[in-house]
Coordinates of C-alpha atoms and ligand atoms in Angstrom, one line a residue:
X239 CA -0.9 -5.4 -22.3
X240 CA 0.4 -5.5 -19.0
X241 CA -1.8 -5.6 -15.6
X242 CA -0.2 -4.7 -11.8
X243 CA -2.3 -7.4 -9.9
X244 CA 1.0 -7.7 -7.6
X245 CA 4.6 -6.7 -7.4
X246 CA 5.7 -10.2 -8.2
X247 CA 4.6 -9.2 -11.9
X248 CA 7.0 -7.1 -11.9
X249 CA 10.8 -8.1 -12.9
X250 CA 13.5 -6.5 -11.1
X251 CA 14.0 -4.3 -13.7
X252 CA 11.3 -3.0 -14.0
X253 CA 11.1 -2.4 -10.1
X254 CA 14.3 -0.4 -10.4
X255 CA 12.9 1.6 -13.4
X256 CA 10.1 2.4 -11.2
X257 CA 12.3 3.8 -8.7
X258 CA 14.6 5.7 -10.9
X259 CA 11.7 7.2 -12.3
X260 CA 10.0 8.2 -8.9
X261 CA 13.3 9.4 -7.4
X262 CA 13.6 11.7 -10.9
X263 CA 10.1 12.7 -10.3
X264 CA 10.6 13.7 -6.8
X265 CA 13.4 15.7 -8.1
X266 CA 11.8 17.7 -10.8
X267 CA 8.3 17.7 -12.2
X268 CA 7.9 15.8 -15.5
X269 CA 6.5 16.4 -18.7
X270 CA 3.2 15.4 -19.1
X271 CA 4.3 12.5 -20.1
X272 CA 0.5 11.3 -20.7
X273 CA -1.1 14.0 -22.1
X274 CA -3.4 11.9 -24.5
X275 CA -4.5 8.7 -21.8
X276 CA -7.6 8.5 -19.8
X277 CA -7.2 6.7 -16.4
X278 CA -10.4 5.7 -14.9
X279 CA -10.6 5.3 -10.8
X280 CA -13.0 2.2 -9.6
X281 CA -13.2 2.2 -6.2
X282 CA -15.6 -0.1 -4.7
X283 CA -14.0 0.6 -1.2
X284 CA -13.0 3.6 0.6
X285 CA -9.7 5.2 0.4
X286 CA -8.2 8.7 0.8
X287 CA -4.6 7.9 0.1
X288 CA -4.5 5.8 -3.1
X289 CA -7.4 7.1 -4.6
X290 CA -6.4 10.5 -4.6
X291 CA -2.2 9.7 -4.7
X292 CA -3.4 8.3 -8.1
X293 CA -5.8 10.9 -9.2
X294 CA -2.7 13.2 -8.7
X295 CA -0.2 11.4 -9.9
X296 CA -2.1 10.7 -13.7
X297 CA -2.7 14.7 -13.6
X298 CA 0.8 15.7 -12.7
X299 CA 1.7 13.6 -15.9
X300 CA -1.2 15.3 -18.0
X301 CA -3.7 12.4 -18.3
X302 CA -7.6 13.1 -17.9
X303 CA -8.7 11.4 -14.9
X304 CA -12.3 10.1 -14.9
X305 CA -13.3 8.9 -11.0
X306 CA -15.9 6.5 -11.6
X307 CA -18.0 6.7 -8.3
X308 CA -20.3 2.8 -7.3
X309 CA -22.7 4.6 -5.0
X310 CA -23.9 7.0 -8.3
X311 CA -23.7 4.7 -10.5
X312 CA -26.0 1.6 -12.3
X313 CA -24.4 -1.0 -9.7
X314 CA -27.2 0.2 -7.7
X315 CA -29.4 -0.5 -10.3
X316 CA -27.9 -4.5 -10.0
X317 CA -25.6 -4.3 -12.6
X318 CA -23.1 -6.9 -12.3
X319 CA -18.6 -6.0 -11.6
X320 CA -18.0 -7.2 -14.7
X321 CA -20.8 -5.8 -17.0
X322 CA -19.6 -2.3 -15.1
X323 CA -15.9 -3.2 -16.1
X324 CA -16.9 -3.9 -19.7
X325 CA -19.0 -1.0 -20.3
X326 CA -16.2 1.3 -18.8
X327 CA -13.7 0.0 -20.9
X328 CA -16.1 0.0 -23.8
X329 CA -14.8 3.7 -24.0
X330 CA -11.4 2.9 -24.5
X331 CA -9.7 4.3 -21.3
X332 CA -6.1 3.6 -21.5
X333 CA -6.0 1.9 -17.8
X334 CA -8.8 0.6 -15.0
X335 CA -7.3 1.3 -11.4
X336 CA -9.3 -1.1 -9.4
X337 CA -10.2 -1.1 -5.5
X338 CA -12.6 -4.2 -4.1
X339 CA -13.6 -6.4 -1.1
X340 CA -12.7 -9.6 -3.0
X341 CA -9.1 -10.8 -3.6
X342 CA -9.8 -12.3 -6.6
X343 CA -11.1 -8.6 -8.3
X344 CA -8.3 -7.5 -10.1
X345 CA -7.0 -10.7 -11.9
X346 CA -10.6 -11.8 -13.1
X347 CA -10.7 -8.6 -14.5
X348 CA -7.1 -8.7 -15.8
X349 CA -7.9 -12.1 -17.7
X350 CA -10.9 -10.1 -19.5
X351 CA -7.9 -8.9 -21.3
X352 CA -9.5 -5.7 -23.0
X353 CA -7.8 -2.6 -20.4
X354 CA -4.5 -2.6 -18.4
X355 CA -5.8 -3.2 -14.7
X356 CA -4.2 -1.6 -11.9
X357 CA -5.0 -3.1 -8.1
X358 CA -5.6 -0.6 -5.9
X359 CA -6.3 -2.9 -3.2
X360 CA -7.8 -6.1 -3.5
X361 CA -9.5 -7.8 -0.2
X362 CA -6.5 -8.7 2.0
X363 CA -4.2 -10.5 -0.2
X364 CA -3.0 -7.3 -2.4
X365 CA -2.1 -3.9 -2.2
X366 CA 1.3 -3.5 -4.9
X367 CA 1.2 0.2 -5.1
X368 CA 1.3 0.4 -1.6
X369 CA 4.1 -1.9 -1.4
X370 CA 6.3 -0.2 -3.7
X371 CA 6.1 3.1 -2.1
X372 CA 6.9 2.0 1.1
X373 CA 9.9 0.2 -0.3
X374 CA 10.7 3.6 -1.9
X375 CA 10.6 5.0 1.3
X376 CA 12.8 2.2 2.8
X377 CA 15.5 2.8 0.5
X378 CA 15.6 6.7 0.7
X379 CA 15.8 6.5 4.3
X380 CA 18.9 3.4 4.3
X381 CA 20.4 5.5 1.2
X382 CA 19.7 2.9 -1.4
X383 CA 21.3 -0.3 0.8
X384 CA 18.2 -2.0 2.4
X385 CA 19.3 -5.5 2.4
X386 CA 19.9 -7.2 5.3
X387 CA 17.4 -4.9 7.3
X388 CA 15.1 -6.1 9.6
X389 CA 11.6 -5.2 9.3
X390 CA 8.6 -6.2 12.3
X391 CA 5.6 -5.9 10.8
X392 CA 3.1 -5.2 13.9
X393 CA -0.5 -5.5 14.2
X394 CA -3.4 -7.2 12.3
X395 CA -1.4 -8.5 10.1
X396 CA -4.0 -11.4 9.0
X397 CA -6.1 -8.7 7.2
X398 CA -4.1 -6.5 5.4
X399 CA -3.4 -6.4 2.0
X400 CA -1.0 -3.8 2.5
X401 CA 1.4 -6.5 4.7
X402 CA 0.6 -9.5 1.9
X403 CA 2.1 -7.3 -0.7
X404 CA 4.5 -5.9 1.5
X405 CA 5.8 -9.3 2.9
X406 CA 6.3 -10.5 -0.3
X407 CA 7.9 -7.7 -2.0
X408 CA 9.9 -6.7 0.8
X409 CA 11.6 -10.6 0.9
X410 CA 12.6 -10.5 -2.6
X411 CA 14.8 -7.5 -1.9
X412 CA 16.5 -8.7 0.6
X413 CA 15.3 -7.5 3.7
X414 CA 14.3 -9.8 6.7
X415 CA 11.0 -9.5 7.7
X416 CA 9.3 -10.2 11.1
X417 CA 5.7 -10.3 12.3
X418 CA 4.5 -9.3 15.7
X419 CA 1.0 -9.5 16.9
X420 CA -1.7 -11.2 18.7
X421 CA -2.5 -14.6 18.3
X422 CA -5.9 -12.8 16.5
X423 CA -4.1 -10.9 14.0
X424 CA -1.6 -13.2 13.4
X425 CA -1.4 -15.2 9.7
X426 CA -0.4 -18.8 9.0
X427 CA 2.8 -17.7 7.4
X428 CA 6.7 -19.5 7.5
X429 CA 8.0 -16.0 9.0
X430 CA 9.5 -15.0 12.8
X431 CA 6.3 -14.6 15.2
X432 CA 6.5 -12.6 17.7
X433 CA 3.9 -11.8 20.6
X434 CA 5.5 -9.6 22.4
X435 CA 6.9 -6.1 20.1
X436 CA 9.4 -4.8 23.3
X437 CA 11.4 -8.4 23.0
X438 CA 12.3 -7.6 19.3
X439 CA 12.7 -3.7 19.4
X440 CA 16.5 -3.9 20.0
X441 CA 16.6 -6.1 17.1
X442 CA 15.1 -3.8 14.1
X443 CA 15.8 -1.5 12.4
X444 CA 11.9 -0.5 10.5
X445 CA 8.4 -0.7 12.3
X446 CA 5.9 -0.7 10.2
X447 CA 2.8 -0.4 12.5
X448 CA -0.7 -2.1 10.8
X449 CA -4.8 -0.4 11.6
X450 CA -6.9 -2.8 13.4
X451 CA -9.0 -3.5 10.3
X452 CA -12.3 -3.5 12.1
X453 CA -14.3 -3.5 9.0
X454 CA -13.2 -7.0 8.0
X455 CA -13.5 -8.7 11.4
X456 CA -16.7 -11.0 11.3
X457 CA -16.6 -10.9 14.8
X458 CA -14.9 -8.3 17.4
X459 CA -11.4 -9.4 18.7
X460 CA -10.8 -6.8 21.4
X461 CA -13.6 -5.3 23.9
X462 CA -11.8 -2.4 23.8
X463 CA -8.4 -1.3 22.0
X464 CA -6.5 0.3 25.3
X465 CA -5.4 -2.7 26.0
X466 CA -3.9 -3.7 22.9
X467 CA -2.3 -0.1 22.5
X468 CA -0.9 -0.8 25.8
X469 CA 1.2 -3.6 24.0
X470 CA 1.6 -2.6 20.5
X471 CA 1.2 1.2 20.3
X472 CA 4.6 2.9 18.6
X473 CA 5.0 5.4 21.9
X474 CA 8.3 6.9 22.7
X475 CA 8.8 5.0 25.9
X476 CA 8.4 2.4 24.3
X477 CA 11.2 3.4 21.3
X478 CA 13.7 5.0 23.6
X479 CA 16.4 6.3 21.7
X480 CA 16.6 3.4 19.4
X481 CA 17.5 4.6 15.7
X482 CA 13.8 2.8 14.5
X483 CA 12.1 4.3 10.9
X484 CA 8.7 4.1 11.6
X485 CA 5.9 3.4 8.7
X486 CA 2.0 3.0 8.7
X487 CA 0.1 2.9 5.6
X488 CA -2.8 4.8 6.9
X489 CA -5.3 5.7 8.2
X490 CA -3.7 5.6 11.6
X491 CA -6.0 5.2 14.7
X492 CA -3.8 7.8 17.0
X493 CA -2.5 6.3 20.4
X494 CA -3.9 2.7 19.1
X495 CA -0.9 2.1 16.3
X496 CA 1.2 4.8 17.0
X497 CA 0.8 7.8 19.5
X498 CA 0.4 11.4 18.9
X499 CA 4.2 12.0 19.6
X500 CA 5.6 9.7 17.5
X501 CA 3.2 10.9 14.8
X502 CA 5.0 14.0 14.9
X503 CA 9.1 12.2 15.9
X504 CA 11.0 12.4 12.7
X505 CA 11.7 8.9 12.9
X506 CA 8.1 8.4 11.7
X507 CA 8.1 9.6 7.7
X508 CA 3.8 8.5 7.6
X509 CA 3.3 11.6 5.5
X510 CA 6.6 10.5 3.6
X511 CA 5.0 7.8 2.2
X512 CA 2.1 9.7 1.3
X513 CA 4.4 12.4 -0.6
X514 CA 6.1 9.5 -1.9
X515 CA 3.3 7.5 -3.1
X516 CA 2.1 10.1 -6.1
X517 CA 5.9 9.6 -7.7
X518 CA 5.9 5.7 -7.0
X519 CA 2.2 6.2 -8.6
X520 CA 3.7 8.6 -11.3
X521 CA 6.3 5.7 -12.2
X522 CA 3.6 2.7 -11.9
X523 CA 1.8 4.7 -14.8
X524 CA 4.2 5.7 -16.9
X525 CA 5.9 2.1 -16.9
X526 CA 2.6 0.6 -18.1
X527 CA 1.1 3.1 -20.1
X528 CA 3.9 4.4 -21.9
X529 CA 6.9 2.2 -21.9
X530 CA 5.5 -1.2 -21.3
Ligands
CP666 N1 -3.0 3.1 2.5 C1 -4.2 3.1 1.9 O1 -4.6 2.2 1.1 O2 -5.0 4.1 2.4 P1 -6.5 4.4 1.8 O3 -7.4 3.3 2.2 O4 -6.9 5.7 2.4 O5 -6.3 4.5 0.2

């Protein structure tokens, strides 16, 4: 049984099966390659991307989705994570795809050892999905030959998942990777700090622009967000003519991380991602479901 707590359980095969597969998927619809699983969604956070990017991807490849929904269900009752996690896969779905406040969700409920897990998101320390289809995205847009690239991940850095998975993923293949932010959103990690993103723009070559994460700030680190738009917003003043890909994971907060015009620059492929995520997804599930 294998479980996608984070990329690093991955070999490197198995991350270039995953995007062979999703570039062949972009390319032409597959089979339906898992006509006879059930996938159940657990979400016990919000999401609009990666719950539905996986919701769609299992159906494009045939399998019954079941979206298991906390706010209608016996959790409210007091039924505990794991007594929910054991009477779902009491049914015998084929895979749990997990979302939760707690870092530690997903592997606890990996070592129960009875369904594959999938992390959809786990506090701030994991987000591999995510990860993978922005690397996807990175090698479409540098045809394949990423290495070498420098990256500057800006923003609040210290609470997103979607940078811990990135960071760590993105190193192993070889790109050089950057962090610019406040002294607030900035983590206690061995990697180039930056306060200031217009001393390093002549210097990289992908922005991937971060959400403040207001919801997990125990207390407020701005009084009001124009000011820190005025120093890290992706506007294009700021990018000039530079030849700059430009990521977010979403959602965006418009003219905070990135402004309306870039939103719409084609050096900003947001909704790329996106599109790509259901094939990276599509791959993710038929790697463990089918060929693992
Ligand atoms: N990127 C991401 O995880 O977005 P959602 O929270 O909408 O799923």
């Amino acid at each position: 049984m294998q479980h996608l707590v984070d990329t690093d359980q991955f070999s490197l095969a198995q991350i270039a099966q995953i995007i062979e597969d999703a570039n062949t998927f972009k390319l032409k619809r597959p089979p339906l390659l898992l006509r006879d699983k059930v996938i159940v969604t657990l979400f016990f956070e919000k999401s609009t991307r990666t719950r539905s990017s996986f919701e769609i991807a299992g159906k494009r490849l045939g399998a019954a989705m079941v979206l298991f929904d906390p706010s209608r269900s016996s959790t409210g009752k007091g039924e505990t994570l794991e007594d929910t996690f054991a009477t779902l896969c009491a049914m015998e779905p084929d895979a749990v795809i997990v979302r939760h406040s707690e870092n530690s969700t997903p592997q606890m409920l990996a070592d129960m050892q009875v369904t594959p897990v999938i992390n959809a998101g786990a506090g701030n320390y994991a987000h591999p999905t995510q990860a993978l289809l922005d690397y996807f995205t990175i090698l479409e847009h540098f045809d394949g030959e990423p290495r070498g690239k420098t990256l500057a991940i800006v923003g609040d850095v210290v609470s997103s998942r979607v940078a811990s998975s990135g960071i760590r993923l993105f190193m192993r293949m070889g790109l050089n990777v950057i962090l610019v932010a406040p002294p607030q959103f900035m983590p206690e990690l061995d990697l180039p700090k930056y306060t200031s993103l217009d001393e390093v723009l002549d210097r990289v070559d992908v922005i991937m622009s971060l959400r403040a994460q207001l919801e997990r700030h125990e207390v407020p680190h701005f009084d009001n967000y124009e000011a820190y738009a005025s120093q890290y917003c992706i506007t294009e003043e700021r990018l000039g003519s530079r030849d700059i890909l430009v990521m977010h994971p979403g959602p965006v907060m418009r003219n905070i991380d990135i402004s309306d015009a870039v939103l719409e620059d084609p050096r900003c492929k947001v909704l790329e991602q996106v599109k790509n995520g259901v094939y990276v997804r599509m791959a993710i599930l038929k790697l463990l479901l089918l060929d693992a």
